[in-house]
Amino acid sequence: MALSDASPTSLSGIGVSPGLVAGPVARMAPGIPEPELALIDASRDLDKECERIEAAAQTVKKGLELSAAQAKGEGRTLLETTAQMAADPTLTSSAQAMVRERRLVPERAVWEAAGTLASMLASLGGYMAERTRDVADVRDRIVAVLTDSPMPGIPMLPEPFILVAEDLAPADTALLDPEKVIAFITSEGGPTSHTAILARALGMPAIVGTGAEVVDQLHDGDIVLVDGTKGVITLNPDEGALRRAKELASRVRVFNGDGATKDGREVQLLANVGDAAGARSAAEAGAMGVGLFRTEFCFLDQPDEPTIEAQVEAYTGVLAAFPGKKVVVRTLDAGADKPLPFLTDATEANPALGVRAYRTARRDPDVLEHQLEALAKAEAATDAKVWVMAPMISTAEEAKAFTDKARSYGLKTAGMMIEVPSAALMADKLFEYADFASVGTNDLTQYVMAADRLLSSLADLSTAWQPAVLRLIKQACDGAAPHGRPVGVCGEAAADPALATVLVGLGVASLSMTARALPDVDAVMKSVTFEECQELARLAIDSATAEDARAAVRAKLPILEELGL
């Protein structure tokens, strides 16, 4: 690794996936340039030009599907979703109409049709607005085929590198090879974007939201040090910094399935999973169980509701990986950022506040009932201990209705997600019915701070370090305590080792995260007593800002520096 004679320069962004690595920069190739506004020659057959658009879309779709078959977990899901968009008749038909009606060349027609589709999705807000990045990705790929240009995507280099880009489409992020791409930096994005979530799942240090002024200073071949915990990029790092990064990278920490504080208070360290493969990987990583089984991954991209038999098969695969252990199953969290054509209304003016998650049972109760029936059958076929919970519970009436319904199917342990402020504020009443709760910090933060968690320009608000969020989590735990009910956390906050100590101090009994985060959280948890966790929690909730809270807690945890966290 060749060093520059220049002095080290510190640049900053939003650290979204911890770790400290150094390497050369490789920038994403510029996107496909906008095709010229050109017309088809009068001698050309318009039908054949339209056929070229359809053929190019199918080529892109098949390429993405092939990549999806080689990917795993969330990466596979994202690639499959993008593949479906490549063959979306809304895009191809609109482009073909422009060819026939305006005689636009196919590449220009696709470009303009994609622009119209992206504008429509952006106007819907929330998850649909996030899909505009997918539209641009598919557009560029189709235009590349039509113009015989290089396919956009991640550079292919023989040596490991740090990827620098304006942003990464989900299809690109899903294909990141941690053996080659050892970290990434983007000028856009936020802590709860798809790219950030996948970076954490891959255990890959990542910094997002740097702004163009930072990314523009990083050139191919530059040696940089990426601190994904602090969100700091060091350009031209010195020898000492490089030695430390190399030494930290050589350490291998494992989790032995014995989560606890220094003084022996058990803290269940669980895994978030979406399918059987993810569950098996989590079990191999030592997870003490599953704190969040995202069942919607069994439903995504399905035009119709899966049969009960298909659901039983999918659920059984996850449960079988954890015999004798707890598996917390979240019922279908459809709507907003996860629309399903057979269940949700994508035209809602404000889908994040609309008929989503448990609320869909108001309109289509059969979908929930079929899911509960399938879960009961899957539990009977395995030795796992199923805990079932509903997302977006807002009132005591909803808590009672759901838990009664779950128990009517023989599911003995029934609870709720705490994602809506009202659920935290009224926790003492809701726990008269719910056996347990799990805090979804991503959505809770979004609703507390009134900041769309997918909007990079508000990324500074989208952190569970916000004292207002932490105070609500404490209120939820305080409401559960008189009833003897456990409260867990399954949002992204659980994977932050420093924040994990605060959550335990607030009264949280279990933490569920990507399996790769288990060793780090365990190591920090074992360095502090429960009383020290309580003191850290007091420091955090008494702080005026999220940054003050984070700084105050980290200052009391010297082990973070030792571990490179």
Coordinates of C-alpha atoms in Angstrom, one line a residue:
M1 CA 0.0 0.0 0.0
A2 CA 1.8 3.1 -1.2
L3 CA 1.7 6.1 1.1
S4 CA 1.5 9.7 0.0
D5 CA 3.9 12.4 1.3
A6 CA 0.9 14.7 2.0
S7 CA -0.2 15.3 5.5
P8 CA -3.3 13.4 6.9
T9 CA -6.6 15.1 6.2
S10 CA -9.8 14.3 8.2
L11 CA -13.1 14.3 6.4
S12 CA -16.5 13.3 7.9
G13 CA -19.8 11.8 7.2
I14 CA -22.3 9.6 9.0
G15 CA -20.9 6.3 10.3
V16 CA -23.5 3.6 9.7
S17 CA -21.5 0.4 10.0
P18 CA -18.6 0.1 12.5
G19 CA -15.0 -0.9 11.8
L20 CA -11.7 0.5 11.0
V21 CA -10.0 -0.3 7.7
A22 CA -7.5 1.2 5.3
G23 CA -7.1 0.8 1.5
P24 CA -7.0 2.4 -1.9
V25 CA -10.0 4.3 -3.3
A26 CA -11.9 3.0 -6.3
R27 CA -14.6 5.3 -7.5
M28 CA -17.8 4.0 -9.1
A29 CA -17.8 4.7 -12.8
P30 CA -20.0 7.7 -13.8
G31 CA -23.6 6.8 -14.6
I32 CA -24.8 6.3 -18.1
P33 CA -25.0 9.8 -19.7
E34 CA -28.4 11.1 -20.7
P35 CA -29.1 10.1 -24.3
E36 CA -29.5 12.9 -26.8
L37 CA -33.0 13.9 -27.9
A38 CA -33.0 12.2 -31.2
L39 CA -35.7 10.8 -33.6
I40 CA -35.8 7.5 -35.4
D41 CA -35.0 7.6 -39.1
A42 CA -38.1 7.4 -41.3
S43 CA -36.7 4.2 -42.8
R44 CA -36.7 2.3 -39.5
D45 CA -39.4 -0.1 -38.4
L46 CA -41.0 1.3 -35.2
D47 CA -42.3 -2.1 -34.1
K48 CA -38.8 -3.5 -34.2
E49 CA -37.5 -0.5 -32.2
C50 CA -40.2 -1.2 -29.6
E51 CA -39.1 -4.9 -29.6
R52 CA -35.5 -3.7 -28.8
I53 CA -36.8 -2.0 -25.6
E54 CA -38.6 -5.2 -24.5
A55 CA -35.6 -7.3 -25.3
A56 CA -33.2 -5.0 -23.4
A57 CA -35.5 -5.0 -20.4
Q58 CA -35.6 -8.8 -20.4
T59 CA -31.8 -8.9 -20.7
V60 CA -31.4 -6.7 -17.6
K61 CA -34.1 -8.6 -15.7
K62 CA -32.4 -12.0 -16.4
G63 CA -29.0 -10.5 -15.4
L64 CA -30.4 -9.3 -12.1
E65 CA -32.1 -12.6 -11.5
L66 CA -28.9 -14.5 -12.1
S67 CA -27.1 -12.2 -9.6
A68 CA -30.0 -12.7 -7.2
A69 CA -29.5 -16.5 -7.4
Q70 CA -25.9 -16.0 -6.2
A71 CA -26.8 -13.5 -3.4
K72 CA -28.1 -14.3 0.1
G73 CA -30.7 -13.0 2.4
E74 CA -31.6 -9.3 2.0
G75 CA -29.3 -9.0 -0.9
R76 CA -31.2 -11.6 -2.8
T77 CA -34.6 -9.9 -2.0
L78 CA -33.4 -6.5 -3.2
L79 CA -32.0 -7.9 -6.4
E80 CA -35.2 -9.8 -7.1
T81 CA -37.2 -6.7 -6.5
T82 CA -35.0 -4.7 -8.9
A83 CA -35.3 -7.4 -11.5
Q84 CA -39.1 -7.2 -11.3
M85 CA -38.9 -3.4 -11.9
A86 CA -36.7 -4.1 -15.0
A87 CA -39.7 -5.8 -16.6
D88 CA -42.3 -3.4 -15.2
P89 CA -44.8 -2.8 -18.0
T90 CA -45.3 0.7 -16.7
L91 CA -41.7 1.5 -17.8
T92 CA -41.5 -0.5 -21.0
S93 CA -45.0 0.3 -22.3
S94 CA -44.5 4.0 -21.6
A95 CA -41.1 3.9 -23.5
Q96 CA -42.7 2.0 -26.4
A97 CA -45.5 4.5 -26.6
M98 CA -42.9 7.3 -26.9
V99 CA -41.3 5.5 -29.8
R100 CA -44.5 5.0 -31.7
E101 CA -46.0 8.5 -30.9
R102 CA -43.0 10.7 -30.9
R103 CA -40.5 8.5 -32.9
L104 CA -37.9 8.9 -30.1
V105 CA -34.9 6.6 -30.3
P106 CA -35.4 3.7 -27.8
E107 CA -32.7 4.9 -25.4
R108 CA -34.2 8.3 -25.1
A109 CA -37.7 6.9 -24.8
V110 CA -36.6 4.7 -21.9
W111 CA -34.8 7.7 -20.2
E112 CA -37.9 9.9 -20.4
A113 CA -40.3 7.1 -19.4
A114 CA -38.1 6.4 -16.3
G115 CA -38.1 10.0 -15.4
T116 CA -41.9 10.1 -15.5
L117 CA -42.1 6.9 -13.3
A118 CA -39.6 8.3 -10.9
S119 CA -41.5 11.5 -10.5
M120 CA -44.7 9.6 -9.8
L121 CA -43.0 7.5 -7.1
A122 CA -41.3 10.5 -5.5
S123 CA -44.7 12.2 -5.2
L124 CA -45.9 9.2 -3.1
G125 CA -43.2 9.7 -0.5
G126 CA -41.8 7.2 2.0
Y127 CA -40.7 3.8 0.6
M128 CA -42.1 4.6 -2.9
A129 CA -39.9 7.7 -3.1
E130 CA -36.9 5.5 -2.1
R131 CA -37.6 3.3 -5.2
T132 CA -36.7 6.1 -7.5
R133 CA -33.1 5.0 -7.0
D134 CA -34.1 1.6 -8.3
V135 CA -35.8 3.2 -11.3
A136 CA -32.6 5.1 -12.2
D137 CA -30.6 1.9 -11.8
V138 CA -32.8 -0.1 -14.1
R139 CA -33.0 2.8 -16.6
D140 CA -29.2 3.0 -16.8
R141 CA -28.9 -0.8 -17.3
I142 CA -31.5 -0.9 -20.1
V143 CA -29.9 2.1 -21.8
A144 CA -26.5 0.4 -21.5
V145 CA -27.9 -2.6 -23.4
L146 CA -29.6 -0.5 -26.0
T147 CA -26.4 1.6 -26.7
D148 CA -24.0 -1.3 -26.3
S149 CA -22.3 0.6 -23.4
P150 CA -20.5 -0.9 -20.4
M151 CA -23.0 -2.0 -17.7
P152 CA -22.9 0.4 -14.7
G153 CA -21.9 -1.1 -11.4
I154 CA -19.1 -1.8 -9.0
P155 CA -15.5 -1.7 -10.3
M156 CA -13.8 -5.1 -10.8
L157 CA -10.2 -4.8 -9.4
P158 CA -7.7 -7.5 -8.4
E159 CA -6.9 -6.0 -5.0
P160 CA -9.2 -5.1 -2.1
F161 CA -10.4 -1.5 -2.3
I162 CA -12.7 1.1 -0.6
L163 CA -15.6 2.0 -2.9
V164 CA -16.5 5.7 -3.3
A165 CA -19.8 6.7 -4.9
E166 CA -22.5 9.3 -5.0
D167 CA -24.9 6.6 -3.9
L168 CA -25.3 2.8 -4.3
A169 CA -28.4 1.3 -5.8
P170 CA -29.7 -1.7 -3.8
A171 CA -28.8 -3.9 -6.7
D172 CA -25.2 -2.8 -6.4
T173 CA -25.0 -3.0 -2.6
A174 CA -26.4 -6.5 -2.7
L175 CA -23.5 -7.6 -4.9
L176 CA -20.7 -6.2 -2.7
D177 CA -18.1 -8.8 -2.1
P178 CA -16.5 -8.2 1.3
E179 CA -13.3 -9.9 0.1
K180 CA -12.8 -7.1 -2.5
V181 CA -14.9 -4.1 -1.2
I182 CA -13.6 -3.7 2.3
A183 CA -15.6 -0.4 3.0
F184 CA -17.6 2.1 1.2
I185 CA -18.2 5.9 1.3
T186 CA -21.2 7.7 -0.3
S187 CA -22.1 11.3 -0.6
E188 CA -25.8 10.6 -0.1
G189 CA -27.8 8.2 2.1
G190 CA -28.6 8.0 5.8
P191 CA -28.3 5.6 8.8
T192 CA -31.5 3.7 8.0
S193 CA -31.1 3.5 4.2
H194 CA -31.0 0.1 2.5
T195 CA -27.3 0.5 1.8
A196 CA -26.6 1.2 5.4
I197 CA -28.6 -1.8 6.6
L198 CA -26.9 -4.1 4.1
A199 CA -23.4 -2.8 5.1
R200 CA -24.1 -3.8 8.7
A201 CA -25.4 -7.2 7.6
L202 CA -22.1 -7.7 5.7
G203 CA -20.0 -6.4 8.6
M204 CA -18.5 -3.8 6.2
P205 CA -17.4 -0.4 7.5
A206 CA -19.4 2.3 5.8
I207 CA -19.8 6.1 5.9
V208 CA -22.7 7.8 4.1
G209 CA -24.1 11.3 3.7
T210 CA -20.7 12.9 3.3
G211 CA -21.8 15.4 0.7
A212 CA -20.3 15.9 -2.7
E213 CA -17.6 18.2 -1.3
V214 CA -16.0 15.2 0.6
V215 CA -16.4 12.6 -2.1
D216 CA -14.9 15.0 -4.7
Q217 CA -11.7 15.0 -2.7
L218 CA -11.2 11.2 -3.0
H219 CA -9.6 10.0 -6.2
D220 CA -8.8 6.5 -7.6
G221 CA -5.7 5.1 -5.8
D222 CA -5.8 7.5 -2.9
I223 CA -5.1 5.7 0.4
V224 CA -7.8 6.4 3.0
L225 CA -8.6 5.1 6.5
V226 CA -12.3 4.6 7.1
D227 CA -13.7 4.7 10.7
G228 CA -17.3 3.5 10.2
T229 CA -18.0 4.0 13.9
K230 CA -17.1 7.7 14.1
G231 CA -17.9 8.5 10.5
V232 CA -14.3 9.8 9.9
I233 CA -12.3 9.4 6.7
T234 CA -8.6 10.0 6.9
L235 CA -7.0 10.9 3.6
N236 CA -3.2 10.1 3.5
P237 CA -3.1 8.3 7.0
D238 CA 0.2 8.0 8.7
E239 CA 2.1 4.7 9.3
G240 CA 0.8 4.5 12.9
A241 CA -2.8 4.7 11.9
L242 CA -2.4 2.1 9.2
R243 CA -0.7 -0.3 11.7
R244 CA -3.5 0.1 14.1
A245 CA -6.1 -0.6 11.4
K246 CA -4.3 -3.7 10.3
E247 CA -3.9 -5.0 13.9
L248 CA -7.6 -4.4 14.6
A249 CA -8.6 -6.2 11.3
S250 CA -6.6 -9.2 12.3
R251 CA -8.5 -9.7 15.6
V252 CA -11.2 -12.3 15.5
R253 CA -14.0 -12.1 18.1
V254 CA -16.6 -14.7 18.5
F255 CA -19.9 -14.9 20.6
N256 CA -20.4 -18.0 22.7
G257 CA -24.1 -17.5 23.3
D258 CA -23.7 -16.3 26.8
G259 CA -24.8 -12.7 26.7
A260 CA -24.5 -10.9 30.1
T261 CA -23.1 -7.9 31.8
K262 CA -19.8 -8.0 33.8
D263 CA -21.7 -8.8 37.0
G264 CA -23.6 -11.7 35.4
R265 CA -27.0 -10.1 34.6
E266 CA -28.2 -12.0 31.5
V267 CA -28.8 -9.9 28.4
Q268 CA -30.3 -12.0 25.6
L269 CA -28.3 -11.3 22.4
L270 CA -30.5 -12.4 19.5
A271 CA -30.5 -12.1 15.8
N272 CA -32.7 -10.4 13.2
V273 CA -33.4 -12.9 10.3
G274 CA -35.6 -13.0 7.2
D275 CA -35.3 -16.6 6.0
A276 CA -34.1 -20.0 6.8
A277 CA -30.6 -19.4 5.4
G278 CA -30.2 -16.3 7.6
A279 CA -31.5 -18.2 10.6
R280 CA -28.9 -21.0 10.1
S281 CA -26.1 -18.4 9.8
A282 CA -27.3 -16.7 13.0
A283 CA -27.3 -20.0 14.9
E284 CA -23.8 -20.6 13.7
A285 CA -22.8 -17.2 15.0
G286 CA -24.0 -18.1 18.5
A287 CA -27.2 -16.1 18.6
M288 CA -29.3 -17.0 21.7
G289 CA -32.4 -17.1 19.6
V290 CA -34.2 -14.8 17.1
G291 CA -35.4 -11.5 18.3
L292 CA -37.0 -10.5 14.9
F293 CA -38.1 -12.9 12.2
R294 CA -39.3 -10.6 9.4
T295 CA -42.0 -12.7 7.8
E296 CA -42.7 -10.2 5.1
F297 CA -39.6 -11.5 3.2
C298 CA -41.8 -14.6 2.5
F299 CA -44.4 -12.3 0.8
L300 CA -42.3 -9.7 -1.1
D301 CA -42.9 -9.7 -4.9
Q302 CA -45.8 -12.1 -4.6
P303 CA -48.8 -10.9 -6.7
D304 CA -51.1 -13.0 -4.4
E305 CA -51.0 -14.0 -0.7
P306 CA -48.9 -17.2 -0.3
T307 CA -50.8 -20.3 0.7
I308 CA -50.9 -21.5 4.3
E309 CA -48.8 -24.5 3.2
A310 CA -46.1 -22.2 1.6
Q311 CA -46.0 -20.1 4.7
V312 CA -45.6 -23.2 7.0
E313 CA -42.7 -24.3 4.9
A314 CA -41.0 -20.9 5.1
Y315 CA -41.6 -20.5 8.9
T316 CA -40.5 -24.1 9.7
G317 CA -37.1 -23.5 8.0
V318 CA -36.4 -20.6 10.4
L319 CA -37.8 -22.3 13.5
A320 CA -35.8 -25.5 12.9
A321 CA -32.5 -23.6 13.2
F322 CA -33.3 -22.8 16.9
P323 CA -34.5 -25.9 18.7
G324 CA -35.5 -25.2 22.3
K325 CA -34.8 -21.5 21.8
K326 CA -37.0 -18.4 21.5
V327 CA -37.9 -17.2 18.0
V328 CA -39.8 -13.9 18.0
V329 CA -42.0 -13.7 14.9
R330 CA -43.3 -10.4 13.6
T331 CA -46.5 -10.7 11.7
L332 CA -46.7 -9.1 8.3
D333 CA -45.3 -5.6 8.4
A334 CA -46.7 -4.5 5.0
G335 CA -47.2 -1.0 3.9
A336 CA -45.1 2.2 3.7
D337 CA -41.6 1.0 3.0
K338 CA -42.8 -2.6 2.2
P339 CA -45.9 -2.4 0.0
L340 CA -47.7 -5.6 -1.1
P341 CA -50.0 -5.5 -4.1
F342 CA -52.6 -7.9 -2.6
L343 CA -52.8 -6.1 0.7
T344 CA -51.7 -2.4 0.7
D345 CA -52.7 0.8 -1.1
A346 CA -49.7 2.4 -2.7
T347 CA -51.8 5.5 -3.5
E348 CA -52.2 6.6 0.1
A349 CA -51.2 10.2 0.5
N350 CA -49.0 9.4 3.6
P351 CA -48.3 5.7 3.7
A352 CA -46.1 5.9 6.8
L353 CA -49.2 7.1 8.7
G354 CA -51.6 5.0 6.8
V355 CA -53.1 1.5 6.8
R356 CA -49.9 -0.5 7.3
A357 CA -48.7 -3.5 9.5
Y358 CA -51.3 -4.6 12.0
R359 CA -53.8 -2.0 10.7
T360 CA -54.2 -4.0 7.4
A361 CA -56.2 -6.5 9.5
R362 CA -59.0 -3.9 9.7
R363 CA -59.5 -4.3 6.0
D364 CA -58.2 -7.8 5.3
P365 CA -58.4 -9.9 8.5
D366 CA -57.9 -13.2 6.7
V367 CA -54.3 -12.4 5.8
L368 CA -53.4 -12.2 9.5
E369 CA -55.5 -15.2 10.5
H370 CA -53.8 -17.3 7.8
Q371 CA -50.4 -16.2 9.0
L372 CA -51.3 -17.1 12.6
E373 CA -52.6 -20.5 11.5
A374 CA -49.4 -21.2 9.6
L375 CA -47.2 -20.1 12.5
A376 CA -49.0 -22.4 14.8
K377 CA -48.5 -25.4 12.5
A378 CA -44.8 -24.5 12.0
E379 CA -44.3 -24.3 15.8
A380 CA -46.0 -27.7 16.2
A381 CA -43.6 -29.2 13.7
T382 CA -40.4 -27.9 15.5
D383 CA -39.0 -27.6 19.0
A384 CA -38.6 -23.8 18.8
K385 CA -40.4 -21.5 21.3
V386 CA -42.5 -19.1 19.2
W387 CA -43.2 -15.7 20.5
V388 CA -45.5 -13.8 18.0
M389 CA -45.9 -10.0 17.9
A390 CA -47.7 -7.5 15.8
P391 CA -46.1 -4.4 14.3
M392 CA -47.6 -0.9 14.7
I393 CA -49.7 -1.5 17.7
S394 CA -51.0 1.9 18.9
T395 CA -53.7 1.3 21.5
A396 CA -54.7 -1.0 24.3
E397 CA -57.7 -2.2 22.2
E398 CA -55.3 -3.3 19.5
A399 CA -53.0 -5.1 21.9
K400 CA -55.9 -7.0 23.4
A401 CA -57.4 -7.9 20.0
F402 CA -54.1 -9.2 18.6
T403 CA -53.1 -11.2 21.7
D404 CA -56.5 -12.7 21.9
K405 CA -56.5 -13.7 18.3
A406 CA -52.9 -15.2 18.5
R407 CA -53.9 -17.2 21.5
S408 CA -57.0 -18.5 19.8
Y409 CA -54.6 -20.3 17.4
G410 CA -52.7 -21.9 20.2
L411 CA -49.8 -19.4 20.1
K412 CA -49.2 -19.0 23.8
T413 CA -46.8 -16.0 23.9
A414 CA -48.2 -13.0 22.2
G415 CA -46.9 -9.4 22.2
M416 CA -46.4 -6.3 20.3
M417 CA -43.9 -4.0 18.6
I418 CA -43.4 -0.5 20.2
E419 CA -42.9 1.7 17.2
V420 CA -45.6 4.3 17.7
P421 CA -45.1 6.9 20.5
S422 CA -48.6 6.2 21.9
A423 CA -47.6 2.5 22.6
A424 CA -44.6 3.7 24.7
L425 CA -46.6 6.4 26.5
M426 CA -49.4 4.0 27.3
A427 CA -47.3 0.9 27.9
D428 CA -48.7 0.3 31.4
K429 CA -52.1 -0.2 29.9
L430 CA -51.0 -2.2 26.8
F431 CA -49.0 -4.6 29.0
E432 CA -52.2 -5.7 30.7
Y433 CA -52.7 -7.8 27.5
A434 CA -49.3 -8.1 25.8
D435 CA -46.9 -10.8 27.1
F436 CA -43.9 -8.9 25.9
A437 CA -42.8 -6.1 23.5
S438 CA -40.0 -5.3 21.2
V439 CA -39.0 -1.8 20.4
G440 CA -38.5 -1.0 16.7
T441 CA -36.1 1.9 17.0
N442 CA -36.1 2.8 13.3
D443 CA -39.8 3.6 13.2
L444 CA -40.0 4.9 16.7
T445 CA -37.3 7.4 15.9
Q446 CA -39.1 8.4 12.7
Y447 CA -42.3 9.0 14.5
V448 CA -40.8 10.7 17.5
M449 CA -38.7 13.1 15.5
A450 CA -41.2 13.6 12.6
A451 CA -38.3 12.8 10.2
D452 CA -38.7 10.3 7.3
R453 CA -36.1 7.7 8.1
L454 CA -35.3 7.3 4.4
L455 CA -34.6 10.9 3.8
S456 CA -30.8 11.5 3.8
S457 CA -31.2 15.3 4.4
L458 CA -32.7 14.5 7.8
A459 CA -30.2 11.8 8.7
D460 CA -29.0 13.7 11.8
L461 CA -32.5 13.3 13.3
S462 CA -32.8 9.7 12.4
T463 CA -30.8 8.2 15.3
A464 CA -32.0 6.4 18.4
W465 CA -29.4 8.4 20.4
Q466 CA -32.0 11.2 20.4
P467 CA -32.8 11.7 24.2
A468 CA -36.5 11.9 23.3
V469 CA -36.4 8.4 21.9
L470 CA -34.5 7.0 24.8
R471 CA -36.9 8.6 27.3
L472 CA -39.8 6.8 25.5
I473 CA -38.0 3.5 25.6
K474 CA -37.5 4.0 29.4
Q475 CA -41.2 4.8 29.7
A476 CA -42.1 1.6 27.9
C477 CA -39.8 -0.5 30.2
D478 CA -41.2 1.3 33.3
G479 CA -44.7 0.4 32.1
A480 CA -43.8 -3.2 31.6
A481 CA -42.0 -3.7 34.9
P482 CA -45.1 -3.9 37.2
H483 CA -46.6 -6.6 35.0
G484 CA -43.3 -8.6 34.9
R485 CA -43.2 -8.3 31.1
P486 CA -39.9 -8.2 29.2
V487 CA -39.0 -5.5 26.6
G488 CA -36.5 -6.1 23.9
V489 CA -35.1 -3.9 21.1
C490 CA -34.9 -5.2 17.5
G491 CA -34.2 -2.0 15.6
E492 CA -30.8 -0.9 14.3
A493 CA -29.9 0.6 17.7
A494 CA -29.4 -2.8 19.2
A495 CA -26.3 -3.3 17.0
D496 CA -24.5 -0.2 18.3
P497 CA -22.3 -1.5 21.2
A498 CA -22.3 1.8 23.1
L499 CA -26.0 2.3 22.7
A500 CA -26.7 -1.3 23.7
T501 CA -25.3 -0.6 27.2
V502 CA -27.7 2.4 27.5
L503 CA -30.7 0.3 26.4
V504 CA -29.9 -2.4 29.0
G505 CA -29.6 0.4 31.6
L506 CA -33.1 1.6 30.6
G507 CA -34.5 -1.8 31.4
V508 CA -34.3 -3.6 28.1
A509 CA -33.9 -7.4 28.5
S510 CA -32.9 -8.5 25.0
L511 CA -31.1 -7.0 22.0
S512 CA -31.7 -8.3 18.5
M513 CA -29.3 -7.4 15.7
T514 CA -27.5 -8.6 12.5
A515 CA -25.6 -11.7 13.5
R516 CA -22.3 -10.0 12.6
A517 CA -22.7 -7.5 15.4
L518 CA -23.1 -10.1 18.2
P519 CA -19.4 -10.4 19.1
D520 CA -18.9 -6.6 19.4
V521 CA -22.0 -6.0 21.5
D522 CA -21.1 -9.0 23.7
A523 CA -17.6 -7.7 24.3
V524 CA -18.7 -4.3 25.4
M525 CA -21.6 -5.6 27.5
K526 CA -19.2 -7.9 29.4
S527 CA -17.0 -4.9 30.3
V528 CA -19.7 -3.1 32.3
T529 CA -21.9 -4.0 35.3
F530 CA -25.6 -3.5 35.2
E531 CA -25.3 -0.6 37.6
E532 CA -22.8 1.1 35.2
C533 CA -25.4 0.5 32.4
Q534 CA -28.0 2.3 34.5
E535 CA -25.6 5.2 35.0
L536 CA -24.8 5.4 31.3
A537 CA -28.6 5.4 30.6
R538 CA -29.0 8.4 33.0
L539 CA -26.2 10.3 31.2
A540 CA -27.9 9.7 27.8
I541 CA -31.5 10.7 28.7
D542 CA -30.3 13.7 30.6
S543 CA -28.4 15.0 27.5
A544 CA -29.7 17.9 25.4
T545 CA -28.8 16.4 22.0
A546 CA -28.2 13.1 20.4
E547 CA -24.5 14.0 19.8
D548 CA -24.1 15.0 23.5
A549 CA -25.7 11.7 24.6
R550 CA -23.4 9.6 22.3
A551 CA -20.3 11.5 23.3
A552 CA -21.0 11.3 27.1
V553 CA -21.6 7.5 26.9
R554 CA -18.6 6.8 24.7
A555 CA -16.3 8.8 27.0
K556 CA -17.2 6.3 29.8
L557 CA -16.5 3.2 27.7
P558 CA -12.7 3.1 27.0
I559 CA -13.1 -0.4 25.7
L560 CA -14.6 1.0 22.5
E561 CA -11.3 2.5 21.6
E562 CA -9.5 -0.7 22.4
L563 CA -11.8 -2.7 20.1
G564 CA -11.8 -0.1 17.3
L565 CA -15.4 0.6 17.8

